[in-house]
mmCIF file of C-alpha atoms in Angstrom:
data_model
loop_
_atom_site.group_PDB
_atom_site.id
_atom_site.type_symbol
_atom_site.label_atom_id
_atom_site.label_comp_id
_atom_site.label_asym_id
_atom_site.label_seq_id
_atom_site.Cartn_x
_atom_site.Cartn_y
_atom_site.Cartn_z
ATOM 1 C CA UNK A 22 112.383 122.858 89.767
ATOM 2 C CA UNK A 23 116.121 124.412 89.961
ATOM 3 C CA UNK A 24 118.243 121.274 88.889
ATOM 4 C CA UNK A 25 120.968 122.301 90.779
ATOM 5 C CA UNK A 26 118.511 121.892 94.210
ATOM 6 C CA UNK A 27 118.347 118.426 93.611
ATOM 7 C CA UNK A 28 122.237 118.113 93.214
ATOM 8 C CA UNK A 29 123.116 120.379 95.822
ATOM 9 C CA UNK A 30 120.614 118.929 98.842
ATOM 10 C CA UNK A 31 119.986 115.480 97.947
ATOM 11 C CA UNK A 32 119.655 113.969 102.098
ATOM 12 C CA UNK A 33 117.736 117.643 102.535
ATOM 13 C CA UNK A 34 115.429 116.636 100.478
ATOM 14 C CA UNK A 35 115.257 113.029 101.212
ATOM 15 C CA UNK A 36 114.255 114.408 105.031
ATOM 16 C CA UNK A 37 112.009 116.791 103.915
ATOM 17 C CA UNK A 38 110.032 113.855 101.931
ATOM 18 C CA UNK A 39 110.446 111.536 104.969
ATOM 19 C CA UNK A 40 109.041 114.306 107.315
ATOM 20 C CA UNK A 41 105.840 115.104 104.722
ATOM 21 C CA UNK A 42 105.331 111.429 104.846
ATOM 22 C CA UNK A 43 105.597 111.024 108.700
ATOM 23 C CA UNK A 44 102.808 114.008 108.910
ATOM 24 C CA UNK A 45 100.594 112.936 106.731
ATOM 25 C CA UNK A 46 100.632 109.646 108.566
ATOM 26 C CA UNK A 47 99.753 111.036 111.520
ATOM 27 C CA UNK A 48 96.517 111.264 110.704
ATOM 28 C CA UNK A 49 94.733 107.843 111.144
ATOM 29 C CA UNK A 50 95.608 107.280 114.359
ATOM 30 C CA UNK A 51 94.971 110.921 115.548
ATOM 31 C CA UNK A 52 91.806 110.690 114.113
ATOM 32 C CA UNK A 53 90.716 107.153 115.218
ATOM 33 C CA UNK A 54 90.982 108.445 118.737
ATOM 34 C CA UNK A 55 88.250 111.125 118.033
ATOM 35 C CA UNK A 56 86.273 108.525 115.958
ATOM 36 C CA UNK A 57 86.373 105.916 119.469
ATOM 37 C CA UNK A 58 85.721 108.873 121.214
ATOM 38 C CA UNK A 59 82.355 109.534 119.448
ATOM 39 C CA UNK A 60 83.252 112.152 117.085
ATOM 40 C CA UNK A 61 81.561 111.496 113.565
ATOM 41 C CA UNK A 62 83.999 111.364 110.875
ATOM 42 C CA UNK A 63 82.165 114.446 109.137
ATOM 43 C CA UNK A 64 83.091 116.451 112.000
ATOM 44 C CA UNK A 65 86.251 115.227 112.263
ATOM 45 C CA UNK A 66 87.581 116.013 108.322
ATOM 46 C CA UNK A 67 85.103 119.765 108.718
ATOM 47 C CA UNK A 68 87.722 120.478 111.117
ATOM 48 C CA UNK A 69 90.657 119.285 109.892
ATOM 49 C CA UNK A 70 90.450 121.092 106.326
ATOM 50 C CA UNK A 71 88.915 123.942 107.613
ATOM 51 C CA UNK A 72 91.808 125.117 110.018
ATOM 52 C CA UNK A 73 94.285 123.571 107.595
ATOM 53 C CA UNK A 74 92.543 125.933 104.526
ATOM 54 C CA UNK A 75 92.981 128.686 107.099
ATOM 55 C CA UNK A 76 96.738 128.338 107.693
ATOM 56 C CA UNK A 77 97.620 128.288 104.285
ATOM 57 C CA UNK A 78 95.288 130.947 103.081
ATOM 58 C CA UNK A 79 98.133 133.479 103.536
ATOM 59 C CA UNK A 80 100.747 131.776 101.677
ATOM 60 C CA UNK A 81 98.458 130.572 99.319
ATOM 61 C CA UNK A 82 97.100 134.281 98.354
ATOM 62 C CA UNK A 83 101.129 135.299 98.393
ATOM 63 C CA UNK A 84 101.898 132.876 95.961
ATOM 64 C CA UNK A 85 99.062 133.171 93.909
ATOM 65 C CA UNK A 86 100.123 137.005 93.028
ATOM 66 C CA UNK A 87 99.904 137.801 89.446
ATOM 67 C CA UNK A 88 98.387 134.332 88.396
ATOM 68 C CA UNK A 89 94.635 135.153 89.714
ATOM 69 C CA UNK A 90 93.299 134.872 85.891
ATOM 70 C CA UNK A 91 95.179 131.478 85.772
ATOM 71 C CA UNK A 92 93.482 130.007 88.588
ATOM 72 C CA UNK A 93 89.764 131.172 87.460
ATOM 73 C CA UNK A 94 91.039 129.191 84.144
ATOM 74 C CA UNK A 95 91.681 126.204 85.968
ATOM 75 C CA UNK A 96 88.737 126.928 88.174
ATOM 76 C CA UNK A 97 87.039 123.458 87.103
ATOM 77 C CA UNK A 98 90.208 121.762 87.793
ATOM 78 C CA UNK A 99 90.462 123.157 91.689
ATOM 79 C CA UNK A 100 87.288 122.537 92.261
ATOM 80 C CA UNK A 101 87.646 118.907 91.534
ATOM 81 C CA UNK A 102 90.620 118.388 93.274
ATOM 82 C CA UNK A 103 89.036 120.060 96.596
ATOM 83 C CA UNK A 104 85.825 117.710 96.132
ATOM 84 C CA UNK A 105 87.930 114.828 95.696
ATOM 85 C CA UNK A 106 91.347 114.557 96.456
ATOM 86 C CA UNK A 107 90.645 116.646 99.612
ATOM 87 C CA UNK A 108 87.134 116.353 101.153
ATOM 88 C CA UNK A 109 86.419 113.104 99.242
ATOM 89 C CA UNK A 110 89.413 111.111 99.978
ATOM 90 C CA UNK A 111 89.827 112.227 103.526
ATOM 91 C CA UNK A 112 86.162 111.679 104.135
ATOM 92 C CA UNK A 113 86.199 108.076 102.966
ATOM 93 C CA UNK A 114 89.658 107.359 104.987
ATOM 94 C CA UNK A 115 88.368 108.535 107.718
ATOM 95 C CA UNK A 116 85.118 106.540 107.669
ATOM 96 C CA UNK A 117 87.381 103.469 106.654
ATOM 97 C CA UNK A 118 89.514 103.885 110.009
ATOM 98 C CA UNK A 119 85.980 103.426 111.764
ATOM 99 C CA UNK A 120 86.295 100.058 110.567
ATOM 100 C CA UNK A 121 89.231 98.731 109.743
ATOM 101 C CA UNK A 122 93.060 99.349 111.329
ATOM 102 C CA UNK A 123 94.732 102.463 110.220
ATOM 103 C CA UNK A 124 97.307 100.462 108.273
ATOM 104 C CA UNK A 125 94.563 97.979 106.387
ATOM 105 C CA UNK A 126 92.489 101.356 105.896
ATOM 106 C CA UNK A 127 95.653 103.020 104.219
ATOM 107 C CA UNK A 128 97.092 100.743 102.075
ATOM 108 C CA UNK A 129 93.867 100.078 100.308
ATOM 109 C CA UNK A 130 93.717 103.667 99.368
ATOM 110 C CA UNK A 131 97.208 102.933 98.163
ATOM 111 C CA UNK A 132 95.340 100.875 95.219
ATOM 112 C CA UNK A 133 95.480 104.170 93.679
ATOM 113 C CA UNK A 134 97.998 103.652 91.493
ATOM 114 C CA UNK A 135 97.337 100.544 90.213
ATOM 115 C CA UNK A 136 93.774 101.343 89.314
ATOM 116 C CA UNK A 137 94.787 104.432 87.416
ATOM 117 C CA UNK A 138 97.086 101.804 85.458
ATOM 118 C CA UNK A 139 93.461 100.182 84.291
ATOM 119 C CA UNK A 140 92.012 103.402 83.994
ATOM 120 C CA UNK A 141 94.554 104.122 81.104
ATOM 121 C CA UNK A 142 94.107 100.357 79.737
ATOM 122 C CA UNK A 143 90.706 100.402 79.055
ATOM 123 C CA UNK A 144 89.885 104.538 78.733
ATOM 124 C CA UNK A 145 93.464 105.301 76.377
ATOM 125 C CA UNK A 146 94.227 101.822 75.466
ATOM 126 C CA UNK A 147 97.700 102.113 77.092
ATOM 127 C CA UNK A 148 98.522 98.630 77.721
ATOM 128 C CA UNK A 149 100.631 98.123 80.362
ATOM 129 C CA UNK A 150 104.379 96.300 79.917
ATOM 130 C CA UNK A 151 106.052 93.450 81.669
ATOM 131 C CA UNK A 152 106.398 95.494 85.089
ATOM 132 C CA UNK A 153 103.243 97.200 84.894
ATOM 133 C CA UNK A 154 102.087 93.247 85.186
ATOM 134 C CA UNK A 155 103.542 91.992 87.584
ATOM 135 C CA UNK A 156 103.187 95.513 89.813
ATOM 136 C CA UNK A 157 99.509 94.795 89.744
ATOM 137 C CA UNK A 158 99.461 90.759 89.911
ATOM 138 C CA UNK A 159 102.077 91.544 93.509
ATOM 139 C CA UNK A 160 99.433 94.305 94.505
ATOM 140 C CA UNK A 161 96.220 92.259 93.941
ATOM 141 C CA UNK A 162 98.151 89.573 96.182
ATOM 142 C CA UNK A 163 99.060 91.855 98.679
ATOM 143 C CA UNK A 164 95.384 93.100 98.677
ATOM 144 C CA UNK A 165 93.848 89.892 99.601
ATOM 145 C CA UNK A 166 96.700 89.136 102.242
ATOM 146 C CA UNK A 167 95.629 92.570 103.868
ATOM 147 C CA UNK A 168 91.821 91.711 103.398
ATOM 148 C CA UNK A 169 93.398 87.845 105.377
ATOM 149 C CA UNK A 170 90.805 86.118 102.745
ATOM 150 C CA UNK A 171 92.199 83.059 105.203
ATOM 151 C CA UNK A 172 89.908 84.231 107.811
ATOM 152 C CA UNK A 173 92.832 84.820 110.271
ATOM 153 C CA UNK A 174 91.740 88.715 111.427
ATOM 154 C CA UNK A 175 88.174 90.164 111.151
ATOM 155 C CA UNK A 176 87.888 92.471 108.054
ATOM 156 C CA UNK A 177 84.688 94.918 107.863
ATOM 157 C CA UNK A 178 83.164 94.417 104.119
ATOM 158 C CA UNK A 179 81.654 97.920 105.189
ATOM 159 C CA UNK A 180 85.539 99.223 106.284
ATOM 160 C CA UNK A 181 87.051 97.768 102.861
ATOM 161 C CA UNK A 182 84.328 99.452 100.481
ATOM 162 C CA UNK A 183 85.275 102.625 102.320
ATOM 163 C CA UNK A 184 89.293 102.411 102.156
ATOM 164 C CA UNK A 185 88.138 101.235 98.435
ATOM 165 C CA UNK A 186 86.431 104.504 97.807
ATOM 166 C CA UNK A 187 89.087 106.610 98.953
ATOM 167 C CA UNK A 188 91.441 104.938 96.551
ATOM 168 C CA UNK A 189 88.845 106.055 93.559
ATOM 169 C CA UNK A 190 89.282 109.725 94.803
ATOM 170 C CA UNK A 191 92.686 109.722 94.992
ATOM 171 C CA UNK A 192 92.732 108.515 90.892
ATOM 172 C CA UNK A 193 90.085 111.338 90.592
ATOM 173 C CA UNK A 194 92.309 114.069 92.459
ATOM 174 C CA UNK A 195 95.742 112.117 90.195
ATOM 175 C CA UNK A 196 93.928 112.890 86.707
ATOM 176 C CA UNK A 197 92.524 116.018 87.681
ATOM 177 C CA UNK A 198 95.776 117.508 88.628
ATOM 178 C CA UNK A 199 97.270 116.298 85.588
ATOM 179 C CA UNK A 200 94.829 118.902 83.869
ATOM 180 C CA UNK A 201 96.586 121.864 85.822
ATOM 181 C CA UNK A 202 97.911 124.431 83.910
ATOM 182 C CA UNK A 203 102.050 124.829 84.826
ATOM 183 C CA UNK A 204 101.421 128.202 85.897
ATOM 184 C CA UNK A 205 99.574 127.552 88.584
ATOM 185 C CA UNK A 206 102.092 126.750 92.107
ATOM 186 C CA UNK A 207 101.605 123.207 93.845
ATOM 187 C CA UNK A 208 100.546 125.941 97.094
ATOM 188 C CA UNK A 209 97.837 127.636 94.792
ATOM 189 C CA UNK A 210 96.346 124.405 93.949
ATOM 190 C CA UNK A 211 96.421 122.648 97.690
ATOM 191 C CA UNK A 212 95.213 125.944 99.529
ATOM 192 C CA UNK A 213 92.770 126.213 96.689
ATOM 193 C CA UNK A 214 91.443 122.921 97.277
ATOM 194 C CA UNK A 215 91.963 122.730 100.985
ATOM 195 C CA UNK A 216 89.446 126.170 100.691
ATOM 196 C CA UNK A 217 86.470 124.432 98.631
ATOM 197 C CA UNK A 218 86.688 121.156 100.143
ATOM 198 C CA UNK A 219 86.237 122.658 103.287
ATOM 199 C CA UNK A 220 83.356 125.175 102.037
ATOM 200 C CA UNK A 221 81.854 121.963 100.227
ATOM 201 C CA UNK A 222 81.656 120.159 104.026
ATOM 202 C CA UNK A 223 81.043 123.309 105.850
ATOM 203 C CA UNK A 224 77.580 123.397 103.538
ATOM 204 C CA UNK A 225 76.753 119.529 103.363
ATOM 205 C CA UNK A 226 77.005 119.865 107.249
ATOM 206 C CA UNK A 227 74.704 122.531 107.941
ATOM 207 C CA UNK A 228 72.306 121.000 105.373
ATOM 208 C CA UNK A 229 72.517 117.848 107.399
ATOM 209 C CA UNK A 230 73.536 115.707 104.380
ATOM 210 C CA UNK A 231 76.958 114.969 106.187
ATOM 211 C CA UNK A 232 76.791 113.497 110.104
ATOM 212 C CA UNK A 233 79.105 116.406 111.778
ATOM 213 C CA UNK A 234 78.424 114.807 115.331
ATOM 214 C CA UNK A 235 80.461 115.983 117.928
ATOM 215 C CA UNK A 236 81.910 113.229 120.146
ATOM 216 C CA UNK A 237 83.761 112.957 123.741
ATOM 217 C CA UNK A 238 85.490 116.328 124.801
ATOM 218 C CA UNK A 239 88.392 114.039 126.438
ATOM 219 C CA UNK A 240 90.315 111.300 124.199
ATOM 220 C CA UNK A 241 92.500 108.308 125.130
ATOM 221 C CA UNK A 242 96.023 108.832 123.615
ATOM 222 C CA UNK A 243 99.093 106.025 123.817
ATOM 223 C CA UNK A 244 97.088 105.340 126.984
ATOM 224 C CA UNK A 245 96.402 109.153 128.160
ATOM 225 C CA UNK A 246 93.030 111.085 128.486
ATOM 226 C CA UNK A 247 93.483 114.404 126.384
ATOM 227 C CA UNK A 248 91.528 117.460 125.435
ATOM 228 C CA UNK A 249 89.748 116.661 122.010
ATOM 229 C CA UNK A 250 91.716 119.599 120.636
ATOM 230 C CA UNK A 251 94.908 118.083 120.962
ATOM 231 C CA UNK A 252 94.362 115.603 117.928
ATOM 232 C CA UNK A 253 92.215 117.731 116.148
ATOM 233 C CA UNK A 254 95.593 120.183 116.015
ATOM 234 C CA UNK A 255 97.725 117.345 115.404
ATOM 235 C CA UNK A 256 95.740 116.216 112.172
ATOM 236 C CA UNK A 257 94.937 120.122 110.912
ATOM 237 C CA UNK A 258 98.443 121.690 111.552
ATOM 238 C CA UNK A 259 100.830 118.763 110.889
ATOM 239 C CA UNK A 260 98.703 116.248 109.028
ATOM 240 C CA UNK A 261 97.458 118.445 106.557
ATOM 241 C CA UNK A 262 98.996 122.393 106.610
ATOM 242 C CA UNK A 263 102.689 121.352 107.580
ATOM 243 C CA UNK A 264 102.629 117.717 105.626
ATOM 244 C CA UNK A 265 101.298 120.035 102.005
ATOM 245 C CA UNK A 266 104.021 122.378 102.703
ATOM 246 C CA UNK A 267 106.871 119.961 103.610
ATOM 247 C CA UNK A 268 105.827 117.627 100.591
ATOM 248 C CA UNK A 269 105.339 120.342 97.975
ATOM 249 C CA UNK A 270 109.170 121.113 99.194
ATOM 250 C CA UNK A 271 110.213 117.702 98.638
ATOM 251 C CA UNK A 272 108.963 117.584 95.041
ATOM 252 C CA UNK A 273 110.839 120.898 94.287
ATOM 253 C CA UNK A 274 114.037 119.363 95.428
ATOM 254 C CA UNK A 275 113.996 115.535 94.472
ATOM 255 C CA UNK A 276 110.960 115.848 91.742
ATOM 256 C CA UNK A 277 107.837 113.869 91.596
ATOM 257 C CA UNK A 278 109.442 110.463 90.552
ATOM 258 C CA UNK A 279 111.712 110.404 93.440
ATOM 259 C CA UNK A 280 109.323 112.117 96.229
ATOM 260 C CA UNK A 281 106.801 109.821 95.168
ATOM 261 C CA UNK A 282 108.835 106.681 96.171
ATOM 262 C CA UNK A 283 109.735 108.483 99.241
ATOM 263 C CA UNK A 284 105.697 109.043 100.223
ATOM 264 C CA UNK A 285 105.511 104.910 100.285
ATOM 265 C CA UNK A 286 107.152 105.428 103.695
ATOM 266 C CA UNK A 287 103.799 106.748 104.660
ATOM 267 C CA UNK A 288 102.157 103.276 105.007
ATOM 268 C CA UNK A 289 105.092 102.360 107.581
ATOM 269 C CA UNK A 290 104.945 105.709 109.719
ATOM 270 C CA UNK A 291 101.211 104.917 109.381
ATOM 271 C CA UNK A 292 101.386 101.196 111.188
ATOM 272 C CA UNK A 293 104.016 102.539 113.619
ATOM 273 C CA UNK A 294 101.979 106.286 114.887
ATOM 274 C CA UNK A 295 98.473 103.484 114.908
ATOM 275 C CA UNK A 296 101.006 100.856 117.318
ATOM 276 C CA UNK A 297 102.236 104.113 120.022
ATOM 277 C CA UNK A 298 98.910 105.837 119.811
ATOM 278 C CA UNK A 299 96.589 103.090 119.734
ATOM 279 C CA UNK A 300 98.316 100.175 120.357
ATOM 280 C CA UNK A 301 96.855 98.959 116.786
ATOM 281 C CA UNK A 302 98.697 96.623 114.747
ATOM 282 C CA UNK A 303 98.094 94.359 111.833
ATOM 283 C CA UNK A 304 98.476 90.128 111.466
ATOM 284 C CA UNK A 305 101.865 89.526 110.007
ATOM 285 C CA UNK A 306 99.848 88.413 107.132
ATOM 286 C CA UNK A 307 98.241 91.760 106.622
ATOM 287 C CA UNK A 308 101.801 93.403 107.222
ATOM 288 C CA UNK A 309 103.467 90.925 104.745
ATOM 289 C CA UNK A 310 100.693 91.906 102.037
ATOM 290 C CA UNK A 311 101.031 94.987 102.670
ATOM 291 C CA UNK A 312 104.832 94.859 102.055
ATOM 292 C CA UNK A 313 103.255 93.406 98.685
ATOM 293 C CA UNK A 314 101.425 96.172 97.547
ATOM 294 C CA UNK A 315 104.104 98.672 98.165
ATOM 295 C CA UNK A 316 106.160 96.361 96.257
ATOM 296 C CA UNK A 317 103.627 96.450 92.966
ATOM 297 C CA UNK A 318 103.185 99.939 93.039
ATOM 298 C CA UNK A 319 107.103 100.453 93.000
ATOM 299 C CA UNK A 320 107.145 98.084 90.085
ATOM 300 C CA UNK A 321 104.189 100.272 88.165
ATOM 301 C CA UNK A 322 105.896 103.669 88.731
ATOM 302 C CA UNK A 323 109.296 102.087 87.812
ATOM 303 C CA UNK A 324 107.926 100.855 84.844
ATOM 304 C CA UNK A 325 106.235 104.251 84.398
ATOM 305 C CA UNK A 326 109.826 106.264 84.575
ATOM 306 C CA UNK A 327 110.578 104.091 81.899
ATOM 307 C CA UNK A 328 107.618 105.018 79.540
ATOM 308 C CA UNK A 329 107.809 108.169 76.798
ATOM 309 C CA UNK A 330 106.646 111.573 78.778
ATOM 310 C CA UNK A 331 103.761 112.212 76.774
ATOM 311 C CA UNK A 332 102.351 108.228 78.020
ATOM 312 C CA UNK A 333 102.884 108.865 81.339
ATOM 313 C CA UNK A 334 101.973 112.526 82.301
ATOM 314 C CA UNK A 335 98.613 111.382 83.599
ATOM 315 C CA UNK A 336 100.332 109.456 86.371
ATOM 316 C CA UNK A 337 103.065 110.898 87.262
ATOM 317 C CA UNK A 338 102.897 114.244 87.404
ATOM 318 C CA UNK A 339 100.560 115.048 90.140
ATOM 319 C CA UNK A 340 102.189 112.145 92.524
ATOM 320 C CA UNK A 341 103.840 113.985 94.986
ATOM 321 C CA UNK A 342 102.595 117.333 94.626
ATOM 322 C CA UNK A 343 100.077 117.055 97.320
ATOM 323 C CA UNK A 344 100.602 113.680 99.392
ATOM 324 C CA UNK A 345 97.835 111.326 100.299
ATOM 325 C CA UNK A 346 95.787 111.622 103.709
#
């Protein structure tokens, strides 16, 4: 990253972070709608990564010019990331929304973080410090406020093991990508993996291991019947193609610490797209603990920025170089 970027175009790159996270948060709700509308999640996350992979294929092959033999080094590496962080992750948020509110759905994936903090613990014996602690004690709250363990709101067991599950591939697709070499481009690696996740679904679909039902061809919208292709473009060309691009931007002006913090905005543009588009909101509870968990993982990458380099490189590298669902 050219230092002098990041001097330069600070609020640039503070908008170009806030506009990856706004796209990526598009998703849930533009999904859900398909989901009500009797479109299997399968078919909904084939489609998204598969016209996604195709929109970046171009810049992906231009920026991958002259660093073809680093790729088929790191082939493992891609591979993992487009089982995982990509067709994984999404396919488990997606199934997750079926259940559960977009904003319950996505800040359990949000766990990420603080699981990767026990990961280390047990797996490196990196213990964590004071604000490691108390990151995780203020997420583990927030968790059961969002689950409403008080009974208040009806929480699907079925929903939470699902929003659960994307979390674990997002701390896959975080230590995988700390494995990439530096020579390969944050566009290289997301249109690499955007490419085999969506070969990996395009074969477990024809197969029939992976439902690829398709629903309704008309969709309720903020109130409105539309074509299913609306939000199928929404969540393939801004979701996913524009909110890689935009947030692989963001990281090359601010860097990963500071993009990072900026993708927690994602939770909020989350609640707020699932509110217009289908009038979906969370208990204050679930909103308060969900304030909560933002809060811990704040604490656990501020307490990472304080850590040596060569501790932390497992965590925070990948963070914002290809932003969460």
């Amino acid at each position: 990253m050219d230092a002098s970027t990041t001097t330069r175009h600070p609020l640039v790159g503070v908008g170009v972070a806030l506009a990856s996270a706004a796209a990526f948060a598009t998703s849930g709700a533009f999904a859900k709608s398909l989901l009500l509308g009797g479109w299997a999640p399968g078919a909904v996350v084939t489609i998204r990564i598969t016209l996604a992979a195709l929109v970046l294929l171009v810049p992906t092959v231009v920026a991958m010019r002259g660093r073809w033999r680093v790729m088929r080094r790191n082939a493992w590496v891609v591979v993992g990331y487009g089982l995982t962080g990509v067709a994984g992750c999404q396919l488990a948020y997606f199934y997750a929304v079926t259940h559960l509110s977009v904003g319950v759905a996505l800040l359990l994936e949000y766990l990420a973080p603080v699981l990767i903090v026990g990961w280390l613990w047990l797996r490196h014996r990196q213990r964590p410090r004071l604000h490691t602690i108390v990151g995780v004690a203020l997420a583990v709250l927030g968790l059961l406020l969002v689950l409403d363990v008080t009974g208040q709101a009806s929480v699907s067991l079925v929903g939470v093991l699902w929003g659960l599950g994307a979390a674990v591939c997002l701390v896959l697709y975080f230590l995988l990508a700390a494995h990439v070499d530096a020579d390969v481009p944050p566009l290289g690696l997301a249109g690499g993996g955007l490419a085999v996740g969506a070969v990996a679904l395009w074969i477990a679909g024809l197969t029939g291991l992976l439902d690829t039902t398709r629903g309704a061809s008309q969709v309720t919208l903020a109130g409105t019947l539309v074509p299913w292709w609306v939000p199928v473009l929404v969540i393939a060309l801004v979701a996913a193609a524009f909110a890689y691009v935009t947030g692989i931007a963001a990281v090359r002006m601010l860097g990963a610490k500071v993009a990072s913090f900026v993708a927690l905005t994602e939770v909020l543009f989350a609640v707020v797209f699932a509110w217009v588009v289908l009038a979906e909101l969370p208990t204050p509870i679930q909103l308060f603990g969900g304030l909560l968990i933002i809060g811990g993982v704040v604490a656990v990458r501020i307490d990472e920025s304080r850590a040596p380099a060569e501790a932390t490189t497992v965590v925070e590298a990948p963070v914002a170089t290809a932003a969460l669902p």
